[in-house]
Coordinates of C-alpha atoms and ligand atoms in Angstrom, one line a residue:
X1 CA 0.0 0.0 0.0
X2 CA 1.3 3.4 -1.0
X3 CA 0.8 6.5 1.1
X4 CA 0.7 9.9 -0.6
X5 CA -0.4 13.4 0.1
X6 CA -3.2 15.3 -1.7
X7 CA -4.0 18.9 -1.4
X8 CA -7.3 18.5 -3.2
X9 CA -10.4 19.3 -1.0
X10 CA -12.6 16.5 0.2
X11 CA -15.5 17.5 -2.1
X12 CA -13.5 17.5 -5.3
X13 CA -11.1 14.7 -4.8
X14 CA -11.6 11.9 -7.3
X15 CA -10.9 8.9 -5.3
X16 CA -12.5 5.4 -5.1
X17 CA -13.3 5.9 -1.5
X18 CA -13.3 8.7 1.1
X19 CA -12.6 7.3 4.6
X20 CA -13.9 9.2 7.6
X21 CA -14.5 8.4 11.2
X22 CA -17.8 9.0 13.1
X23 CA -17.4 10.2 16.7
X24 CA -20.6 11.6 18.2
X25 CA -20.3 15.2 19.1
X26 CA -16.9 15.8 17.5
X27 CA -16.1 18.7 15.2
X28 CA -14.4 17.4 12.0
X29 CA -13.9 19.9 9.2
X30 CA -13.9 17.2 6.5
X31 CA -17.2 15.8 7.7
X32 CA -18.8 19.2 8.0
X33 CA -17.7 20.0 4.4
X34 CA -19.1 16.7 3.1
X35 CA -22.4 17.4 5.0
X36 CA -22.7 20.8 3.4
X37 CA -21.8 19.7 -0.1
X38 CA -24.4 16.9 0.0
X39 CA -27.3 18.9 1.4
X40 CA -27.0 17.5 4.9
X41 CA -26.3 13.8 4.2
X42 CA -24.6 13.3 7.5
X43 CA -27.4 15.0 9.4
X44 CA -29.9 12.8 7.7
X45 CA -28.0 9.6 8.5
X46 CA -27.7 10.7 12.0
X47 CA -31.4 11.3 12.4
X48 CA -32.2 8.0 10.9
X49 CA -29.8 6.3 13.4
X50 CA -27.7 4.9 10.5
X51 CA -24.3 6.3 11.6
X52 CA -22.1 3.5 12.9
X53 CA -21.7 4.5 16.6
X54 CA -20.0 1.3 17.7
X55 CA -16.2 1.1 17.4
X56 CA -15.1 -0.5 14.2
X57 CA -18.6 -0.8 12.7
X58 CA -18.9 0.7 9.3
X59 CA -21.3 2.3 6.8
X60 CA -20.3 2.3 3.1
X61 CA -22.2 4.6 0.8
X62 CA -21.9 4.8 -3.0
X63 CA -22.5 7.4 -5.7
X64 CA -23.3 10.3 -3.4
X65 CA -24.5 13.5 -5.1
X66 CA -22.3 16.5 -4.3
X67 CA -18.9 14.8 -3.8
X68 CA -16.6 13.5 -6.5
X69 CA -15.5 10.4 -4.5
X70 CA -17.2 7.2 -5.7
X71 CA -17.7 5.9 -2.2
X72 CA -17.8 7.2 1.4
X73 CA -16.7 4.8 4.1
X74 CA -17.7 5.9 7.6
X75 CA -16.0 4.1 10.5
X76 CA -17.5 4.1 13.9
X77 CA -15.1 5.3 16.7
X78 CA -17.3 4.4 19.7
X79 CA -18.0 6.7 22.5
X80 CA -16.0 10.0 22.6
X81 CA -15.4 9.8 26.4
X82 CA -13.9 6.3 25.9
X83 CA -11.7 7.0 22.9
X84 CA -8.0 6.7 23.4
X85 CA -5.1 6.0 21.0
X86 CA -5.5 2.2 21.3
X87 CA -9.2 2.4 20.6
X88 CA -8.6 4.6 17.6
X89 CA -6.2 2.1 16.0
X90 CA -8.4 -0.8 16.8
X91 CA -11.4 0.8 15.2
X92 CA -9.5 1.6 12.0
X93 CA -8.0 -1.9 11.8
X94 CA -11.5 -3.4 12.0
X95 CA -13.3 -0.8 10.0
X96 CA -10.6 -0.8 7.4
X97 CA -11.7 -4.3 6.4
X98 CA -14.7 -2.7 4.7
X99 CA -12.2 -0.9 2.5
X100 CA -10.3 -4.1 1.8
X101 CA -13.5 -5.9 0.9
X102 CA -14.7 -3.2 -1.4
X103 CA -13.8 -2.7 -5.1
X104 CA -11.9 0.5 -4.2
X105 CA -8.2 0.6 -5.1
X106 CA -7.5 4.2 -4.1
X107 CA -8.7 5.9 -0.9
X108 CA -8.4 9.3 0.7
X109 CA -8.2 9.2 4.5
X110 CA -9.6 11.8 6.8
X111 CA -9.3 9.7 9.9
X112 CA -6.6 11.9 11.4
X113 CA -9.3 14.6 11.9
X114 CA -10.8 12.6 14.7
X115 CA -10.1 14.2 18.0
X116 CA -8.1 11.7 20.2
X117 CA -7.1 13.0 23.6
X118 CA -3.3 13.4 23.9
X119 CA -2.7 12.5 20.3
X120 CA -1.4 14.9 17.6
X121 CA -2.0 14.9 13.9
X122 CA 1.3 13.2 13.1
X123 CA 0.6 10.3 15.4
X124 CA -3.0 9.9 14.1
X125 CA -1.8 10.0 10.5
X126 CA 0.9 7.4 11.1
X127 CA -1.4 5.1 13.0
X128 CA -4.2 5.5 10.5
X129 CA -1.8 4.5 7.7
X130 CA -0.5 1.5 9.6
X131 CA -4.0 0.4 10.6
X132 CA -5.4 0.6 7.0
X133 CA -2.3 -1.3 5.8
X134 CA -3.0 -3.9 8.5
X135 CA -6.5 -4.3 7.3
X136 CA -5.3 -4.6 3.7
X137 CA -3.2 -7.7 4.4
X138 CA -4.2 -10.9 2.8
X139 CA -2.2 -14.2 2.9
X140 CA -1.5 -15.3 -0.6
X141 CA 1.7 -17.4 -0.5
X142 CA -0.1 -20.7 -1.1
X143 CA -3.6 -19.5 -2.0
X144 CA -4.3 -17.1 -4.8
X145 CA -7.3 -14.9 -4.5
X146 CA -10.0 -15.5 -7.1
X147 CA -10.3 -13.1 -10.0
X148 CA -13.6 -12.0 -8.6
X149 CA -12.2 -11.2 -5.1
X150 CA -11.9 -7.6 -4.0
X151 CA -8.6 -6.0 -5.0
X152 CA -6.2 -4.8 -2.3
X153 CA -6.1 -1.0 -1.7
X154 CA -3.1 0.2 -3.6
X155 CA -3.0 3.9 -2.6
X156 CA -4.1 5.9 0.4
X157 CA -3.8 9.7 0.3
X158 CA -3.8 12.1 3.2
X159 CA -4.7 15.8 3.3
X160 CA -1.6 17.9 3.1
X161 CA -0.1 18.9 6.5
X162 CA 3.2 20.1 7.8
X163 CA 5.7 17.3 8.4
X164 CA 3.4 14.7 6.8
X165 CA 6.0 13.4 4.2
X166 CA 8.2 12.3 7.0
X167 CA 5.3 10.7 8.8
X168 CA 4.2 8.7 5.8
X169 CA 7.8 7.6 5.0
X170 CA 8.0 6.3 8.5
X171 CA 4.6 4.5 8.0
X172 CA 5.9 2.9 4.8
X173 CA 9.0 1.5 6.5
X174 CA 7.1 0.2 9.6
X175 CA 4.4 -1.3 7.5
X176 CA 7.0 -3.2 5.4
X177 CA 8.5 -4.6 8.6
X178 CA 5.1 -5.7 9.9
X179 CA 4.2 -7.2 6.6
X180 CA 7.5 -9.1 6.5
X181 CA 6.8 -10.4 10.0
X182 CA 3.2 -11.5 9.1
X183 CA 4.3 -13.1 5.7
X184 CA 7.0 -15.2 7.4
X185 CA 4.8 -16.2 10.4
X186 CA 1.9 -17.2 8.3
X187 CA 3.9 -19.5 6.0
X188 CA 3.4 -23.2 6.5
X189 CA 6.1 -25.1 8.4
X190 CA 7.1 -27.2 5.4
X191 CA 8.1 -23.9 3.6
X192 CA 9.3 -21.7 6.5
X193 CA 12.2 -24.0 7.7
X194 CA 15.3 -22.7 9.5
X195 CA 17.1 -22.7 6.1
X196 CA 14.3 -20.7 4.6
X197 CA 14.5 -18.1 7.3
X198 CA 18.2 -17.9 6.7
X199 CA 17.7 -17.4 3.0
X200 CA 15.1 -14.8 3.6
X201 CA 17.6 -12.9 5.8
X202 CA 20.3 -13.3 3.1
X203 CA 18.0 -11.9 0.5
X204 CA 17.2 -8.9 2.7
X205 CA 20.9 -8.3 3.1
X206 CA 21.2 -8.1 -0.6
X207 CA 18.3 -5.7 -1.0
X208 CA 19.2 -3.2 1.7
X209 CA 22.5 -1.3 1.6
X210 CA 24.2 -1.5 5.0
X211 CA 22.4 -4.6 6.2
X212 CA 24.9 -7.4 6.7
X213 CA 23.9 -11.0 7.1
X214 CA 25.8 -13.8 8.8
X215 CA 24.6 -17.4 8.9
X216 CA 26.0 -20.1 11.1
X217 CA 25.4 -23.8 10.2
X218 CA 25.3 -26.7 12.6
X219 CA 29.0 -27.4 12.4
X220 CA 29.9 -23.8 13.2
X221 CA 27.5 -23.8 16.1
X222 CA 28.9 -27.1 17.3
X223 CA 32.4 -25.6 17.2
X224 CA 31.1 -22.7 19.4
X225 CA 29.6 -25.2 21.9
X226 CA 26.0 -24.3 21.3
X227 CA 24.8 -27.7 22.5
X228 CA 21.5 -26.4 24.0
X229 CA 20.4 -24.9 20.7
X230 CA 21.6 -27.9 18.7
X231 CA 19.9 -30.4 21.0
X232 CA 16.5 -29.0 20.1
X233 CA 17.1 -29.3 16.4
X234 CA 18.8 -32.7 16.4
X235 CA 15.5 -34.7 16.1
X236 CA 14.6 -32.8 12.9
X237 CA 15.6 -33.5 9.3
X238 CA 15.7 -29.8 8.8
X239 CA 19.1 -28.5 9.9
X240 CA 19.3 -25.6 12.4
X241 CA 20.6 -22.2 11.6
X242 CA 21.8 -19.2 13.6
X243 CA 21.0 -16.0 11.7
X244 CA 22.5 -12.5 12.3
X245 CA 21.2 -9.4 10.6
X246 CA 23.5 -6.5 11.4
X247 CA 22.5 -2.9 10.8
X248 CA 25.3 -0.5 11.4
X249 CA 23.7 2.9 11.0
X250 CA 25.5 4.4 14.1
X251 CA 29.2 5.1 14.7
X252 CA 31.4 2.0 14.6
X253 CA 31.9 2.1 18.4
X254 CA 28.3 2.7 19.3
X255 CA 27.0 -0.2 21.3
X256 CA 24.3 -2.0 19.4
X257 CA 20.7 -2.8 20.4
X258 CA 20.4 -6.5 20.1
X259 CA 17.1 -8.4 19.3
X260 CA 17.1 -12.1 19.8
X261 CA 14.2 -14.1 18.2
X262 CA 12.9 -17.6 19.0
X263 CA 12.6 -19.3 15.6
X264 CA 11.1 -22.7 16.2
X265 CA 9.7 -23.2 12.7
X266 CA 7.6 -26.0 14.0
X267 CA 7.1 -27.2 17.6
X268 CA 5.8 -30.7 18.0
X269 CA 7.0 -30.7 21.6
X270 CA 9.6 -33.3 20.6
X271 CA 9.6 -36.5 22.7
X272 CA 7.4 -34.7 25.2
X273 CA 5.0 -34.5 22.3
X274 CA 2.1 -32.1 22.2
X275 CA -1.6 -33.2 21.9
X276 CA -2.8 -33.4 18.3
X277 CA -5.5 -30.7 18.5
X278 CA -4.3 -27.4 17.2
X279 CA -0.7 -28.6 16.8
X280 CA -0.7 -26.8 13.4
X281 CA -0.7 -23.6 15.3
X282 CA 2.9 -24.3 16.3
X283 CA 4.0 -23.1 12.9
X284 CA 3.8 -19.7 14.6
X285 CA 6.4 -20.7 17.0
X286 CA 8.9 -18.7 15.0
X287 CA 6.9 -15.5 15.7
X288 CA 9.9 -14.1 17.6
X289 CA 12.2 -14.7 14.7
X290 CA 9.6 -13.2 12.3
X291 CA 9.4 -10.1 14.5
X292 CA 13.1 -9.8 14.7
X293 CA 13.5 -10.0 10.9
X294 CA 10.6 -7.7 10.4
X295 CA 12.0 -5.1 12.8
X296 CA 15.4 -5.2 11.0
X297 CA 13.5 -4.7 7.7
X298 CA 11.9 -1.5 9.2
X299 CA 15.2 -0.3 10.7
X300 CA 17.0 -0.7 7.4
X301 CA 14.3 1.2 5.6
X302 CA 14.3 3.9 8.2
X303 CA 18.1 4.0 8.0
X304 CA 18.1 4.6 11.8
X305 CA 21.4 6.2 13.0
X306 CA 22.1 3.5 15.5
X307 CA 23.5 0.0 15.5
X308 CA 21.1 -2.9 15.7
X309 CA 21.7 -6.6 15.7
X310 CA 19.0 -9.1 15.0
X311 CA 19.8 -12.6 16.0
X312 CA 17.6 -15.5 15.2
X313 CA 17.8 -19.0 16.6
X314 CA 16.1 -21.2 13.9
X315 CA 15.3 -24.8 14.7
X316 CA 12.6 -27.4 14.3
X317 CA 11.5 -29.4 17.3
X318 CA 10.7 -32.9 16.2
X319 CA 10.6 -36.4 17.9
X320 CA 13.0 -38.8 16.3
X321 CA 15.6 -41.5 17.0
X322 CA 18.1 -38.7 17.4
X323 CA 15.9 -36.3 19.3
X324 CA 16.9 -35.0 22.7
X325 CA 15.0 -36.6 25.5
X326 CA 13.6 -35.9 29.0
X327 CA 16.4 -36.6 31.5
X328 CA 19.2 -35.5 29.2
X329 CA 21.7 -33.1 30.8
X330 CA 23.1 -30.6 28.3
X331 CA 26.0 -28.1 28.7
X332 CA 25.1 -24.8 27.1
X333 CA 27.6 -22.5 25.4
X334 CA 28.3 -20.6 28.6
X335 CA 29.2 -23.8 30.4
X336 CA 26.0 -24.1 32.5
X337 CA 24.4 -27.5 32.6
X338 CA 20.7 -27.9 31.9
X339 CA 18.6 -30.9 32.9
X340 CA 15.9 -31.4 30.2
X341 CA 12.7 -32.4 31.9
X342 CA 10.4 -31.6 29.1
X343 CA 11.5 -31.4 25.5
X344 CA 8.6 -29.1 24.8
X345 CA 10.3 -26.3 26.8
X346 CA 12.6 -25.9 23.9
X347 CA 12.4 -22.2 23.3
X348 CA 14.4 -21.4 26.4
X349 CA 17.1 -23.9 25.3
X350 CA 17.7 -22.3 22.0
X351 CA 17.5 -18.8 23.4
X352 CA 20.1 -19.7 26.1
X353 CA 22.8 -20.1 23.5
X354 CA 21.6 -17.3 21.3
X355 CA 21.7 -14.9 24.3
X356 CA 25.2 -16.1 25.2
X357 CA 26.4 -15.7 21.7
X358 CA 24.8 -12.2 21.4
X359 CA 26.9 -10.9 24.3
X360 CA 29.9 -10.7 22.0
X361 CA 28.3 -7.5 20.5
X362 CA 28.6 -5.7 23.9
X363 CA 24.9 -4.7 23.7
X364 CA 23.5 -1.3 24.8
X365 CA 20.5 -3.5 25.6
X366 CA 19.3 -6.9 24.6
X367 CA 15.7 -7.9 24.1
X368 CA 14.6 -11.4 23.3
X369 CA 11.2 -12.1 21.6
X370 CA 9.6 -15.5 21.9
X371 CA 6.4 -17.4 21.7
X372 CA 7.6 -19.0 24.9
X373 CA 4.8 -20.1 27.2
X374 CA 1.2 -21.1 27.0
X375 CA 1.0 -19.7 30.5
X376 CA 1.5 -16.2 29.1
X377 CA -1.7 -16.6 27.1
X378 CA -3.5 -17.7 30.3
X379 CA -2.2 -14.6 32.1
X380 CA -2.6 -11.9 29.5
X381 CA -4.7 -13.3 26.6
X382 CA -4.1 -11.8 23.2
X383 CA -4.0 -8.2 24.0
X384 CA -0.6 -7.7 25.7
X385 CA 2.9 -9.2 25.2
X386 CA 4.4 -10.3 28.5
X387 CA 7.4 -8.2 29.5
X388 CA 10.0 -9.5 32.0
X389 CA 13.2 -7.7 33.0
X390 CA 15.1 -6.7 36.1
X391 CA 15.9 -3.3 34.6
X392 CA 13.2 -0.8 35.5
X393 CA 14.4 1.8 33.1
X394 CA 14.4 -0.7 30.2
X395 CA 11.0 -1.8 31.2
X396 CA 9.7 1.8 31.1
X397 CA 11.2 2.3 27.7
X398 CA 9.6 -0.8 26.2
X399 CA 6.2 -0.3 27.9
X400 CA 6.1 3.3 26.6
X401 CA 7.0 2.2 23.1
X402 CA 4.2 -0.3 23.3
X403 CA 1.7 2.4 24.2
X404 CA 3.0 4.8 21.6
X405 CA 2.7 2.1 18.9
X406 CA -0.6 0.6 20.1
X407 CA 1.3 -2.7 20.5
X408 CA 1.2 -2.9 24.2
X409 CA 3.1 -5.0 26.7
X410 CA 2.5 -5.7 30.4
X411 CA 5.2 -6.4 32.9
X412 CA 5.4 -9.5 35.0
X413 CA 7.9 -9.7 37.9
X414 CA 11.2 -11.4 37.4
X415 CA 12.1 -11.6 41.1
X416 CA 14.9 -14.0 42.2
X417 CA 12.2 -15.6 44.5
X418 CA 11.1 -17.6 41.5
X419 CA 14.5 -19.0 40.7
X420 CA 14.3 -21.8 43.1
X421 CA 11.6 -23.5 41.0
X422 CA 14.2 -24.4 38.3
X423 CA 16.7 -25.9 40.8
X424 CA 17.6 -29.6 40.4
X425 CA 20.1 -31.9 42.0
X426 CA 21.4 -33.0 38.6
X427 CA 22.4 -29.8 36.8
X428 CA 22.7 -26.1 37.3
X429 CA 19.1 -25.8 36.3
X430 CA 16.2 -27.7 34.9
X431 CA 14.2 -26.5 31.9
X432 CA 10.8 -26.4 33.5
X433 CA 9.6 -24.8 36.7
X434 CA 6.3 -26.5 37.3
X435 CA 2.7 -25.0 37.1
X436 CA 3.0 -21.8 39.2
X437 CA 4.1 -18.8 37.2
X438 CA 5.1 -20.7 34.1
X439 CA 6.0 -17.6 32.1
X440 CA 8.1 -16.1 34.9
X441 CA 10.1 -19.3 35.5
X442 CA 10.8 -19.4 31.8
X443 CA 12.0 -15.8 32.1
X444 CA 14.2 -16.8 35.1
X445 CA 15.8 -19.5 33.0
X446 CA 16.7 -17.0 30.3
X447 CA 18.0 -14.5 32.9
X448 CA 20.7 -17.0 33.7
X449 CA 22.0 -16.5 30.2
X450 CA 21.9 -12.8 30.3
X451 CA 23.7 -12.1 33.5
X452 CA 25.3 -8.7 33.7
X453 CA 23.4 -7.5 30.7
X454 CA 20.7 -4.8 30.2
X455 CA 18.2 -7.4 29.1
X456 CA 14.4 -7.8 28.7
X457 CA 12.3 -10.7 27.6
X458 CA 9.0 -10.4 25.6
X459 CA 6.7 -13.4 25.7
X460 CA 4.6 -13.0 22.6
X461 CA 2.7 -16.4 22.8
X462 CA -0.6 -14.6 23.0
X463 CA 0.1 -11.5 20.9
X464 CA 2.0 -13.0 17.8
X465 CA -1.2 -14.4 16.3
X466 CA -4.9 -14.8 16.9
X467 CA -5.5 -18.4 17.8
X468 CA -7.7 -20.1 15.3
X469 CA -8.7 -16.9 13.5
X470 CA -8.3 -16.9 9.8
X471 CA -6.6 -13.5 10.3
X472 CA -3.6 -15.2 11.8
X473 CA -0.2 -13.5 12.3
X474 CA -0.5 -10.1 13.9
X475 CA 2.9 -8.7 13.0
X476 CA 3.5 -8.0 16.7
X477 CA 5.7 -6.7 18.3
X478 CA 7.4 -5.1 15.3
X479 CA 5.5 -1.9 16.1
X480 CA 6.7 -1.8 19.7
X481 CA 10.3 -2.7 18.8
X482 CA 10.6 -0.3 16.0
X483 CA 9.1 2.5 18.1
X484 CA 11.6 1.6 20.9
X485 CA 14.5 1.8 18.4
X486 CA 13.3 5.0 16.9
X487 CA 13.3 6.4 20.4
X488 CA 16.9 5.2 21.0
X489 CA 17.9 7.1 17.8
X490 CA 16.6 10.4 19.0
Ligands
BES1 N1 5.8 -22.8 21.8 C1 5.3 -23.2 23.1 C2 4.5 -22.2 23.8 C3 3.2 -21.9 23.3 C4 2.2 -22.7 23.5 C5 3.0 -20.7 22.6 C6 0.9 -22.4 23.0 C7 1.8 -20.4 22.1 C8 0.8 -21.3 22.3 C9 6.5 -23.6 24.0 O1 7.6 -24.2 23.3 C10 6.0 -24.6 24.9 O2 5.7 -25.7 24.5 N2 6.0 -24.3 26.2 C11 5.5 -25.1 27.2 C12 6.4 -25.0 28.4 C13 6.2 -26.1 29.4 C14 6.6 -27.4 28.9 C15 7.0 -25.7 30.6 C16 4.1 -24.7 27.5 O3 3.8 -23.5 27.5 O4 3.2 -25.6 27.8
MN2 MN1 7.4 -26.2 23.1
ZN3 ZN1 7.8 -23.6 21.4

């Protein structure tokens, strides 16, 4: 989807669809102008009770006398006293589907006119662009749309305003990162293997000047002692890879921000095999990897003046004669021993070595992103990513970036009190901590591989995709991470 600027007025603009928001009691110059040019159309709709007052509900009107646009899409914004930034984005994502499902290819967006407390025009324009782009997404890698299906929206213009070019450039870059993330996460596990993720990263490195890519194969990882990572992949016919995307937009000596993504391209659970129902959903277990790659896509397009490393641990967790087993004790790259009590707690195994390896970059901060625990979905559902860190300042940065990007996280404690749950007589730690606080004990495990670092963990098990919904991969938390990195560049 292209974003552009138009200085034509709302009455005369020849577009396939004018998109406005309805918020009872608000003053919006565009809507007032449309109302006047159409002899009181909006007033009449209001009197008839036909304006969509619920958030995300829509009304699509065609061939209206008085305006040049072929269609008028009105998106409900809910109650004015309840509207906040998050509600604004949510309403547009949902209402934007009416645009996606129409025959319109070009639209003109007046949504930034809607008054949202505490939000300026630039923010509203950026988020409207991203939300319309989000609604425009359609999975097509292995299913082509029918000729008769509605076409995607190709172009959305915005009324001219100061600073808007920069805002829309930013929206284009972030949208590409989110799209990259969703495309990868939605792919089936027979296509999106560890090698496929590596090849995708390599291709990105060739497209973007200044983005360097390094890929480690199993032999190279074995030489480095990454036994925890390799253990998870050893039951799979698809070889494991460690992928590094390196963006060096800052000074050579600037410490980089390091993202570390869990890339389990399919998680059967291994020998501790998962139940059959919904196992297909475990194709999304590389959501952290997809978000890492997607964020580097956005960072490279934004040409951020900082250094950013994206590290992806890519493996497939399968049961097999060579698979690692419950009871195994494995020595990780940093020399710590791990008793494997459940081969389905594999994400922390691969992240352990990826976190150890990442410390060579002397990070300014390190954030891992992982679909790590079902317990996180129990705790937070699909609305918030779980944030765990012992660094309050880093927590504040990430939480604020989540609010700013409408891609919110919520903090869970990472107190040492929980560490005792992963003690065992047979190794330095075990890889499961029992039923209580399953997300936190997973975080505690990771903390042992990030000692002395400014580090945070994002559990995206609930936020990376909508369980069972055709809509699927969400592209989260590319928005949060990109916003955080933009903030580090300021
Ligand atoms: N990838 C899963 C976590 C997961 C489950 C994410 C469902 C999204 C939806 C992870 O590898 C896993 O299996 N975790 C186990 C940990 C347990 C064995 C300690 C879990 O959550 O059950
Ligand atoms: Mn698992
Ligand atoms: Zn997993």
